[in-house]
Coordinates of C-alpha atoms in Angstrom, one line a residue:
Chain A
M246 CA 8.2 12.1 -21.9
N247 CA 5.8 9.6 -24.9
Q248 CA 3.1 12.0 -26.6
N249 CA 2.5 8.6 -29.5
K250 CA -1.3 8.5 -28.4
Q251 CA -1.3 4.7 -29.7
A252 CA 2.0 4.1 -27.2
P253 CA 1.4 0.8 -24.5
I254 CA 0.3 1.3 -20.6
G255 CA 3.2 0.0 -19.1
V256 CA 1.6 -2.3 -16.1
F257 CA 3.3 -3.7 -12.9
D258 CA 3.3 -6.4 -10.1
S259 CA 5.3 -8.7 -8.1
G260 CA 2.4 -11.1 -9.8
V261 CA -0.2 -12.3 -11.2
G262 CA -1.9 -10.1 -9.4
G263 CA -2.4 -7.1 -10.9
L264 CA -4.2 -9.0 -13.6
T265 CA -7.1 -7.4 -11.9
V266 CA -6.0 -4.3 -12.7
A267 CA -5.3 -5.4 -15.8
R268 CA -8.6 -6.7 -16.3
E269 CA -10.5 -3.6 -15.3
I270 CA -8.1 -1.2 -18.1
M271 CA -8.8 -3.9 -21.1
R272 CA -12.9 -3.6 -19.7
N273 CA -13.3 0.2 -19.2
L274 CA -10.2 1.9 -21.8
P275 CA -10.6 -1.3 -23.9
S276 CA -8.2 1.5 -27.6
E277 CA -5.3 1.3 -24.8
R278 CA -2.7 -1.5 -25.1
I279 CA -1.1 -2.3 -22.3
V280 CA 1.8 -4.2 -21.8
Y281 CA 2.5 -5.9 -17.6
F282 CA 5.4 -7.5 -16.1
G283 CA 4.9 -10.0 -13.5
D284 CA 7.6 -10.3 -10.9
T285 CA 6.8 -13.9 -10.9
A286 CA 10.2 -14.5 -9.4
R287 CA 10.4 -12.4 -6.3
V288 CA 6.8 -12.6 -5.6
P289 CA 5.6 -11.1 -3.1
Y290 CA 6.3 -7.5 -2.6
G291 CA 4.0 -7.5 0.6
S292 CA 6.5 -9.6 3.1
K293 CA 9.7 -6.5 2.6
S294 CA 11.2 -4.5 3.2
K295 CA 10.9 -1.3 1.7
E296 CA 14.3 -0.5 0.7
I297 CA 14.0 -3.6 -1.6
V298 CA 10.5 -2.8 -3.0
L299 CA 11.4 0.1 -4.7
K300 CA 15.1 -1.4 -5.8
Y301 CA 12.8 -4.1 -7.8
S302 CA 10.0 -1.4 -8.6
R303 CA 13.0 0.6 -10.3
Q304 CA 14.3 -1.6 -12.3
I305 CA 10.4 -2.8 -13.8
V306 CA 10.4 1.3 -14.8
R307 CA 13.4 0.7 -16.6
F308 CA 12.2 -2.6 -18.8
L309 CA 8.3 -1.2 -19.1
Q310 CA 10.5 2.0 -20.9
T311 CA 12.1 -0.1 -22.8
Q312 CA 9.2 -0.5 -24.1
N313 CA 8.3 3.0 -24.5
V314 CA 5.6 2.9 -22.7
K315 CA 3.6 6.2 -22.9
A316 CA 2.1 6.0 -18.7
I317 CA 2.9 3.5 -16.0
V318 CA 0.6 2.3 -13.6
V319 CA 2.4 0.7 -10.8
A320 CA -1.1 -2.2 -10.1
C321 CA 0.4 -3.6 -6.8
N322 CA -0.7 -2.3 -3.8
T323 CA 2.9 -2.3 -2.0
A324 CA 4.8 -0.6 -5.0
S325 CA 2.0 1.9 -5.2
A326 CA 3.1 2.0 -1.1
M327 CA 6.7 2.2 -0.9
A328 CA 8.0 3.0 -4.3
L329 CA 5.9 5.7 -6.2
E330 CA 6.6 9.1 -4.8
T331 CA 9.6 8.3 -4.8
I332 CA 9.8 6.8 -8.6
R333 CA 7.3 10.0 -9.4
E334 CA 9.9 12.5 -8.8
E335 CA 12.9 9.8 -11.1
I336 CA 11.3 9.8 -14.4
D337 CA 8.9 11.7 -17.6
I338 CA 6.2 9.7 -18.0
P339 CA 2.8 9.8 -16.3
I340 CA 2.7 7.3 -13.2
I341 CA -0.8 6.0 -10.6
G342 CA -0.3 3.7 -8.9
V343 CA -4.0 1.9 -6.9
V344 CA -3.1 3.0 -4.0
K345 CA -4.9 6.4 -4.7
P346 CA -8.1 6.0 -6.2
G347 CA -8.6 3.5 -4.0
A348 CA -8.6 5.9 -0.9
K349 CA -10.0 8.4 -2.2
V350 CA -13.0 6.6 -3.1
A351 CA -13.4 5.0 -0.2
A352 CA -13.5 8.6 1.7
Q353 CA -15.8 9.7 -0.3
T354 CA -17.9 6.5 0.4
T355 CA -18.0 6.0 4.1
R356 CA -20.7 7.9 5.8
N357 CA -19.5 6.1 9.7
K358 CA -15.7 7.7 9.4
K359 CA -15.1 3.9 10.1
I360 CA -12.6 2.5 6.9
G361 CA -11.1 -1.2 7.0
L362 CA -8.4 -1.9 4.9
I363 CA -7.6 -5.2 4.4
G364 CA -3.7 -5.6 2.1
T365 CA -0.8 -7.7 2.6
R366 CA 2.4 -7.2 6.0
G367 CA 3.3 -4.5 4.3
T368 CA 0.4 -2.7 2.3
V369 CA -0.8 -2.4 5.6
K370 CA 2.1 -1.5 7.4
S371 CA 3.0 1.3 5.6
E372 CA 0.1 3.8 6.7
L373 CA 0.3 5.6 2.9
Y374 CA -3.7 4.7 2.7
P375 CA -5.1 6.2 6.3
A376 CA -2.2 8.8 5.1
I377 CA -4.2 9.8 2.0
I378 CA -7.5 9.0 3.3
H379 CA -6.5 12.0 5.9
E380 CA -6.6 14.5 3.0
Y381 CA -9.7 14.2 2.2
D382 CA -10.6 14.1 5.8
P383 CA -9.5 13.4 8.5
Q384 CA -11.7 12.3 11.8
I385 CA -11.5 9.6 9.9
Q386 CA -10.8 5.9 10.8
V387 CA -8.9 4.1 8.7
I388 CA -8.4 0.7 11.0
G389 CA -5.9 -1.8 9.1
Q390 CA -6.1 -6.0 9.1
A391 CA -3.4 -7.3 7.4
C392 CA -4.1 -11.5 5.6
P393 CA -1.4 -12.4 4.9
L394 CA -3.2 -15.9 4.0
L395 CA -5.8 -14.3 1.6
V396 CA -2.7 -14.6 -1.5
P397 CA -2.1 -17.6 -1.6
L398 CA -5.6 -18.6 -1.2
V399 CA -7.1 -16.9 -4.3
E400 CA -3.6 -18.8 -6.0
E401 CA -4.9 -21.8 -4.5
G402 CA -8.0 -21.2 -6.4
W403 CA -10.4 -22.2 -3.1
L404 CA -11.9 -18.7 -4.2
K405 CA -16.0 -20.2 -2.9
D406 CA -14.2 -22.1 0.0
E407 CA -15.2 -23.1 3.2
V408 CA -12.1 -22.4 4.7
T409 CA -11.7 -18.8 2.2
V410 CA -14.6 -18.0 4.0
E411 CA -13.2 -18.9 7.2
V412 CA -10.5 -17.2 6.5
A413 CA -11.9 -13.8 6.0
K414 CA -13.9 -14.0 8.6
R415 CA -11.4 -13.7 11.5
Y416 CA -10.1 -11.3 9.0
L417 CA -13.4 -9.3 9.0
N418 CA -14.9 -9.8 12.5
P419 CA -11.9 -7.5 14.2
L420 CA -13.2 -4.8 11.9
L421 CA -17.1 -5.2 11.5
E422 CA -17.7 -5.6 15.7
Q423 CA -15.2 -2.0 15.4
G424 CA -18.6 -1.3 12.5
V425 CA -16.4 0.6 10.2
D426 CA -18.6 0.5 6.8
T427 CA -16.3 0.7 3.9
L428 CA -14.1 -1.9 3.2
I429 CA -10.7 -1.6 0.5
L430 CA -9.8 -4.6 -1.1
G431 CA -6.7 -3.3 -1.0
C432 CA -4.8 -6.1 -2.2
T433 CA -4.7 -7.3 -6.2
H434 CA -6.0 -10.2 -6.3
Y435 CA -8.8 -9.5 -3.6
P436 CA -10.9 -8.0 -6.2
L437 CA -11.6 -12.1 -7.1
L438 CA -12.7 -12.4 -3.6
R439 CA -14.9 -10.7 -3.8
S440 CA -18.2 -12.3 -4.1
L441 CA -16.9 -14.0 -1.1
M442 CA -15.7 -10.7 0.9
R443 CA -19.3 -9.4 -0.1
Q444 CA -20.5 -12.0 1.9
V445 CA -18.1 -11.9 5.2
A446 CA -19.6 -8.4 5.2
G447 CA -22.5 -8.3 5.0
D448 CA -25.1 -5.8 3.1
G449 CA -24.5 -3.0 5.4
V450 CA -20.4 -2.7 4.4
T451 CA -19.3 -0.5 0.8
L452 CA -16.8 -2.2 -1.0
V453 CA -14.1 -0.7 -2.3
N454 CA -12.1 -2.4 -5.5
P455 CA -9.2 -0.1 -5.9
A456 CA -8.5 -1.9 -9.3
Y457 CA -12.0 -0.5 -10.9
E458 CA -11.1 3.0 -9.8
T459 CA -7.3 2.5 -10.9
A460 CA -9.1 2.7 -14.0
Q461 CA -11.2 5.0 -13.5
A462 CA -8.4 7.0 -12.6
L463 CA -6.0 6.1 -15.6
R464 CA -9.2 8.0 -18.0
E465 CA -9.0 10.6 -16.6
L466 CA -4.5 11.0 -16.6
L467 CA -4.9 10.1 -20.1
K468 CA -7.0 13.2 -20.4
E469 CA -5.5 15.3 -18.9
H470 CA -1.9 14.7 -21.3
G471 CA -4.2 14.9 -24.2
I472 CA -2.7 10.8 -24.6
E473 CA -5.8 8.6 -25.0
N474 CA -6.0 6.6 -27.7
D475 CA -7.6 8.2 -30.2
G476 CA -6.4 5.6 -33.0
H477 CA -8.8 2.6 -33.7
E478 CA -5.4 0.6 -36.3
E479 CA -5.3 -2.6 -36.1
E480 CA -3.3 -5.0 -33.9
E481 CA -2.5 -8.5 -33.4
F482 CA -1.0 -8.8 -29.9
P483 CA -3.1 -5.9 -28.5
Y484 CA -2.4 -7.0 -24.6
R485 CA 1.8 -8.4 -24.5
F486 CA 2.5 -10.5 -20.3
Y487 CA 6.0 -10.3 -19.2
V488 CA 7.6 -12.0 -16.2
S489 CA 10.8 -12.8 -14.2
D490 CA 9.9 -16.6 -14.2
A491 CA 8.2 -19.0 -14.6
E492 CA 5.7 -18.1 -17.7
E493 CA 4.2 -21.0 -17.3
R494 CA 1.5 -20.9 -14.5
F495 CA 1.6 -17.2 -14.4
Q496 CA -0.1 -18.2 -18.2
E497 CA -2.1 -20.4 -16.7
F498 CA -4.0 -18.4 -14.0
A499 CA -3.8 -15.5 -16.2
G500 CA -5.9 -17.3 -18.6
S501 CA -8.2 -18.2 -16.1
I502 CA -8.9 -14.6 -14.5
L503 CA -8.6 -12.3 -17.9
P504 CA -11.9 -12.9 -21.3
Y505 CA -8.7 -14.3 -23.1
D506 CA -6.3 -16.6 -24.2
V507 CA -3.0 -14.8 -22.6
R508 CA -0.4 -16.1 -25.5
M509 CA 2.3 -13.9 -25.7
T510 CA 4.1 -14.1 -22.8
K511 CA 7.5 -14.1 -22.6
Q512 CA 10.2 -14.6 -19.9
I513 CA 12.7 -11.7 -18.9
N514 CA 15.2 -11.3 -16.1
I515 CA 14.7 -8.4 -14.6
E516 CA 17.3 -8.2 -12.9
E517 CA 19.2 -6.7 -15.4
Y518 CA 17.4 -3.4 -15.7
Chain B
M109 CA 38.0 -27.5 1.3
N110 CA 38.5 -26.3 4.6
Q111 CA 39.8 -28.0 7.6
N112 CA 39.7 -27.2 10.8
K113 CA 37.5 -28.3 13.1
Q114 CA 36.4 -25.3 14.6
A115 CA 35.0 -24.4 11.4
P116 CA 30.9 -23.7 11.6
I117 CA 29.0 -25.4 9.7
G118 CA 27.2 -23.3 6.7
V119 CA 23.9 -23.6 6.3
F120 CA 21.5 -22.4 4.2
D121 CA 16.7 -21.4 3.5
S122 CA 14.7 -18.8 1.5
G123 CA 14.0 -18.1 4.3
V124 CA 12.2 -19.3 7.9
G125 CA 12.5 -23.3 7.6
G126 CA 15.1 -23.7 7.6
L127 CA 15.9 -23.2 10.6
T128 CA 13.7 -26.8 11.8
V129 CA 17.0 -28.5 10.7
A130 CA 19.1 -25.4 12.2
R131 CA 17.7 -25.8 15.3
E132 CA 17.7 -29.8 15.2
I133 CA 21.7 -28.7 13.9
M134 CA 21.7 -27.6 18.5
R135 CA 20.3 -30.0 19.7
N136 CA 22.0 -32.7 17.9
L137 CA 26.0 -31.9 17.6
P138 CA 25.4 -28.8 20.4
S139 CA 29.6 -28.5 19.5
E140 CA 29.5 -27.5 15.8
R141 CA 28.8 -23.6 15.0
I142 CA 26.7 -22.3 12.5
V143 CA 26.1 -20.1 10.1
Y144 CA 23.0 -19.8 8.7
F145 CA 21.3 -17.9 6.1
G146 CA 17.7 -17.0 5.2
D147 CA 17.2 -16.0 1.6
T148 CA 14.2 -13.5 3.2
A149 CA 14.2 -11.0 0.7
R150 CA 14.0 -13.8 -2.1
V151 CA 12.3 -15.7 0.2
P152 CA 10.0 -18.5 -1.0
Y153 CA 11.4 -20.6 -4.3
G154 CA 9.2 -23.7 -4.1
S155 CA 7.6 -21.8 -6.5
K156 CA 10.5 -19.8 -8.8
S157 CA 11.7 -21.8 -11.7
K158 CA 14.9 -24.4 -11.2
E159 CA 17.4 -21.8 -13.3
I160 CA 16.4 -19.4 -10.7
V161 CA 17.2 -21.1 -7.8
L162 CA 20.0 -22.9 -9.0
K163 CA 21.6 -19.5 -9.2
Y164 CA 19.9 -17.3 -5.7
S165 CA 22.2 -21.1 -4.0
R166 CA 25.0 -20.7 -6.3
Q167 CA 25.2 -16.7 -4.9
I168 CA 24.3 -17.8 -1.0
V169 CA 27.2 -20.9 -0.9
R170 CA 29.2 -18.1 -2.4
F171 CA 28.5 -15.7 1.1
L172 CA 29.3 -18.7 3.4
Q173 CA 32.2 -19.2 1.6
T174 CA 33.7 -16.1 2.7
Q175 CA 32.6 -17.4 6.1
N176 CA 34.4 -20.7 5.9
V177 CA 32.3 -22.7 6.5
K178 CA 33.6 -26.1 7.2
A179 CA 30.9 -27.3 5.2
I180 CA 27.3 -26.6 3.7
V181 CA 23.7 -27.9 4.3
V182 CA 21.2 -27.1 2.0
A183 CA 18.0 -27.2 4.2
C184 CA 15.5 -26.6 1.7
N185 CA 14.1 -28.8 0.2
T186 CA 13.3 -26.4 -3.6
A187 CA 17.2 -26.2 -3.5
S188 CA 17.9 -29.4 -2.5
A189 CA 16.1 -30.9 -5.8
M190 CA 16.6 -29.0 -7.8
A191 CA 20.1 -27.3 -7.4
L192 CA 22.6 -29.1 -4.4
E193 CA 23.6 -31.7 -6.6
T194 CA 24.9 -29.4 -9.9
I195 CA 26.7 -27.1 -7.0
R196 CA 28.7 -29.9 -5.4
E197 CA 30.7 -30.6 -8.4
E198 CA 31.4 -26.4 -8.4
I199 CA 32.7 -26.4 -4.4
D200 CA 34.8 -28.5 -2.5
I201 CA 33.6 -28.6 0.4
P202 CA 31.2 -31.5 1.9
I203 CA 27.8 -30.3 0.5
I204 CA 24.6 -32.5 1.6
G205 CA 20.6 -31.3 1.9
V206 CA 17.5 -32.2 3.5
V207 CA 16.0 -34.5 0.7
K208 CA 18.5 -37.4 0.9
P209 CA 18.4 -37.9 3.9
G210 CA 14.6 -38.4 5.2
A211 CA 14.3 -40.3 1.3
K212 CA 16.2 -43.2 2.6
V213 CA 14.3 -42.9 5.7
A214 CA 11.4 -42.9 4.9
A215 CA 12.8 -46.6 2.0
Q216 CA 13.8 -48.0 5.1
T217 CA 10.7 -47.1 7.3
T218 CA 7.5 -48.2 5.1
R219 CA 5.9 -52.1 5.4
N220 CA 3.7 -51.9 2.4
K221 CA 6.4 -49.8 -0.3
K222 CA 3.4 -46.8 0.5
I223 CA 4.9 -43.4 0.9
G224 CA 3.3 -39.8 1.0
L225 CA 5.3 -36.0 0.7
I226 CA 4.4 -33.6 0.9
G227 CA 5.3 -30.3 0.2
T228 CA 5.8 -27.0 -2.4
R229 CA 4.6 -27.1 -4.9
G230 CA 8.3 -27.2 -6.8
T231 CA 9.7 -30.1 -4.4
V232 CA 6.5 -31.9 -5.4
K233 CA 6.8 -31.8 -9.5
S234 CA 11.2 -32.3 -9.1
E235 CA 10.7 -36.2 -8.8
L236 CA 13.6 -36.0 -6.1
Y237 CA 12.7 -37.9 -4.0
P238 CA 10.7 -40.1 -5.4
A239 CA 14.1 -41.0 -7.8
I240 CA 16.1 -41.3 -4.3
I241 CA 13.4 -44.2 -2.7
H242 CA 13.5 -45.7 -5.7
E243 CA 17.4 -45.4 -5.7
Y244 CA 16.8 -48.7 -2.6
D245 CA 13.6 -50.2 -3.3
P246 CA 12.4 -49.5 -7.3
Q247 CA 8.5 -51.5 -6.0
I248 CA 8.1 -48.3 -3.9
Q249 CA 5.2 -46.1 -5.3
V250 CA 5.7 -42.3 -3.7
I251 CA 2.7 -40.2 -4.0
G252 CA 3.7 -37.0 -3.6
Q253 CA 1.1 -33.9 -3.2
A254 CA 2.5 -30.1 -3.9
C255 CA 0.6 -27.9 0.3
P256 CA 1.5 -24.7 -1.0
L257 CA -1.3 -22.9 1.7
L258 CA 0.9 -24.7 5.1
V259 CA 4.8 -21.9 5.0
P260 CA 1.6 -19.2 4.6
L261 CA -0.7 -21.3 7.8
V262 CA 3.0 -21.6 10.0
E263 CA 4.0 -18.0 9.1
E264 CA 1.1 -16.9 10.6
G265 CA 2.0 -19.4 13.5
W266 CA -2.2 -21.2 13.3
L267 CA 0.2 -23.6 14.5
K268 CA -2.5 -25.6 16.0
D269 CA -6.4 -23.9 14.7
E270 CA -9.1 -25.7 13.8
V271 CA -8.7 -24.3 9.7
T272 CA -4.3 -25.7 10.0
V273 CA -6.3 -29.2 10.8
E274 CA -9.2 -28.3 7.8
V275 CA -6.3 -27.9 5.0
A276 CA -4.4 -29.8 6.4
K277 CA -7.0 -32.9 5.9
R278 CA -7.6 -31.8 2.5
Y279 CA -4.3 -31.8 1.3
L280 CA -3.6 -35.2 3.5
N281 CA -6.9 -37.1 2.3
P282 CA -6.0 -38.4 -1.0
L283 CA -2.6 -39.5 0.1
L284 CA -4.5 -41.7 3.1
E285 CA -7.6 -43.0 1.2
Q286 CA -4.0 -44.5 -0.5
G287 CA -3.3 -46.7 2.1
V288 CA 0.0 -44.7 2.6
D289 CA 1.8 -46.1 6.1
T290 CA 5.1 -43.2 5.9
L291 CA 4.5 -40.0 5.2
I292 CA 7.5 -37.5 4.0
L293 CA 7.1 -34.0 6.1
G294 CA 8.6 -32.3 3.0
C295 CA 9.0 -28.8 3.8
T296 CA 10.8 -27.8 6.5
H297 CA 8.5 -25.6 7.2
Y298 CA 6.0 -28.5 8.2
P299 CA 8.8 -30.2 11.7
L300 CA 6.0 -27.3 13.6
L301 CA 2.8 -28.5 12.3
R302 CA 4.3 -32.6 13.4
S303 CA 1.4 -32.4 16.2
L304 CA -1.3 -31.2 14.4
M305 CA 0.3 -33.6 11.5
R306 CA 0.0 -36.4 14.0
Q307 CA -4.1 -35.7 14.8
V308 CA -5.0 -35.3 10.8
A309 CA -3.0 -38.3 9.6
G310 CA -3.2 -40.9 12.5
D311 CA -1.1 -44.0 14.3
G312 CA -1.0 -45.9 11.5
V313 CA 0.2 -43.5 9.7
T314 CA 4.7 -42.9 10.4
L315 CA 5.9 -39.1 10.4
V316 CA 9.6 -38.7 8.7
N317 CA 10.9 -35.3 9.2
P318 CA 14.1 -34.3 7.1
A319 CA 15.3 -32.3 9.6
Y320 CA 16.3 -34.2 12.1
E321 CA 17.6 -36.6 9.9
T322 CA 19.4 -34.4 7.8
A323 CA 21.1 -33.8 11.1
Q324 CA 22.3 -37.4 11.6
A325 CA 23.2 -37.3 8.1
L326 CA 26.1 -34.9 9.2
R327 CA 26.6 -35.6 12.0
E328 CA 28.3 -38.6 9.4
L329 CA 29.5 -36.6 7.4
L330 CA 31.8 -34.6 9.4
K331 CA 33.3 -38.4 10.7
E332 CA 33.9 -39.5 7.5
H333 CA 35.6 -35.9 6.3
G334 CA 37.4 -36.4 10.6
I335 CA 35.9 -32.9 10.5
E336 CA 34.1 -33.1 13.8
N337 CA 34.4 -30.0 15.7
D338 CA 36.0 -31.4 19.1
G339 CA 37.2 -28.6 20.5
H340 CA 34.9 -27.3 24.4
E341 CA 36.6 -23.2 22.7
E342 CA 34.2 -20.8 24.5
E343 CA 32.0 -18.8 22.3
E344 CA 30.6 -15.7 22.6
F345 CA 27.8 -16.4 19.6
P346 CA 28.5 -20.0 18.6
Y347 CA 25.3 -19.7 15.9
R348 CA 25.0 -16.5 13.5
F349 CA 22.3 -15.8 11.1
Y350 CA 21.6 -13.1 7.9
V351 CA 19.7 -12.2 5.9
S352 CA 18.4 -11.0 2.8
D353 CA 15.9 -9.0 4.3
A354 CA 13.9 -7.2 6.7
E355 CA 16.1 -8.7 9.9
E356 CA 13.2 -8.1 12.4
R357 CA 10.7 -10.7 11.3
F358 CA 13.6 -13.3 11.2
Q359 CA 14.7 -12.2 14.6
E360 CA 10.9 -13.0 15.4
F361 CA 10.2 -15.8 14.2
A362 CA 13.5 -17.6 14.9
G363 CA 13.1 -16.4 19.0
S364 CA 9.8 -18.4 18.8
I365 CA 11.2 -21.5 17.2
L366 CA 14.8 -21.5 19.1
P367 CA 15.7 -22.5 22.1
Y368 CA 17.6 -19.0 23.1
D369 CA 17.6 -15.6 22.0
V370 CA 18.8 -14.8 18.0
R371 CA 20.8 -11.8 18.9
M372 CA 23.4 -11.8 16.2
T373 CA 21.0 -11.5 12.7
K374 CA 22.3 -10.0 10.0
Q375 CA 21.5 -8.4 6.4
I376 CA 23.7 -8.3 3.4
N377 CA 23.2 -8.0 0.5
I378 CA 22.9 -11.4 -0.9
E379 CA 22.9 -10.4 -5.6
E380 CA 26.4 -8.3 -4.3
Y381 CA 27.6 -12.9 -4.1

């Protein structure tokens, strides 16, 4: 247990997607420092098995612990679904994922008890979102839809493109036809498609952004453990970024979604952890 | 050097794409046995660095050597571009990739000396296709276009979908406007889009399929080394498939593109090699 309040928060994802979670933490918890790890050498996790995702997540957690983090945010839906509960038993610092905060708010939001869930194949198949939602209300119906094309579209930068609109319609229509009134953006890339999703889903559907909800849950978690950063120590690099491959492309993508230049990016060999 | 003519050919790819190469070998060299390895745990290679692709390729070659293959086909454009030449120096069995056979035929095909090349970011950036084409004719202009959305579209099964047509147009139009008369399908998934590409590119453009050309080059290579399989030994499983993760999805995809049931699929831990 690292009781040092000035210690950073460890945030990790299979690649760049988790930066939307880091961005919400920066916006909502501006005194906290962050060490971000993006597993760009082994991305994507969405199509991998539970066993592999657990193995990779354990390596990343070991790396983050070498950075003396005081808490860990699993900013990856697949890893939250497949590895979080196991890893929580294995470490002594607080750890949260993006699934529970999003699931909780969705359960509290729906009026007609029909929630749509979009994400990677792995996240949708894992059934973890329905399991958590049913803890709040077993009557709620969760309708999942895997959307494997959306991540490549975001990474191609086609955030408002007509092709992306058409693909989003293809994926969302079955959910809309079934009358969902709440839609979980169950992949960390999807907040970047929020305005497009709003357009396709229409005003009758509430969008739940797990990245934002996770930042709120992190605030609670830090308070609960008494480890919020109360210091105002000025630091040159409050945010540090590590990747397992191709730091240039990471830096480019990060620069396009974060509100400042991402200067501190370093490549490490994650398989050594 | 394995002089056993009955020994299998090792074929590998970052995932399922190389199955189009295996398929051409099955069609064109029906007496040859195949051991296929798909690195489904670490797919895709296209966005990874040269260093990582070389490391992964070396592991796979070591695995294939444990299967006593007599020759190796690198059925992955990225690995052919980034790792083949280095590995050729390190092993004592013949090895070929998919780049050179496709590049050679493209160089021989073009009349106006303008060749279009589509592929992943890694393949296009590597500049290996232009380098080989220029060995045949330095006057030829090679215009590359990375198409990161096409692999996910193929894997989603949208082979004739209007969205895929629109995406293909977006990628091909700049090449067509520059007047290419030859187009290299520089990614092993793309042969599955051949009829769609034909429709988008029009009749004036010759499509080069490196999968087919590689099977022809393999025939020559085996002849040259005197190791063609001349036996007609009946074997229950002439084709064996290994993957590093998620064999079910592999088997499903393989079943959809190969002309028979893929029964012999086994998952191995490639990081042990």
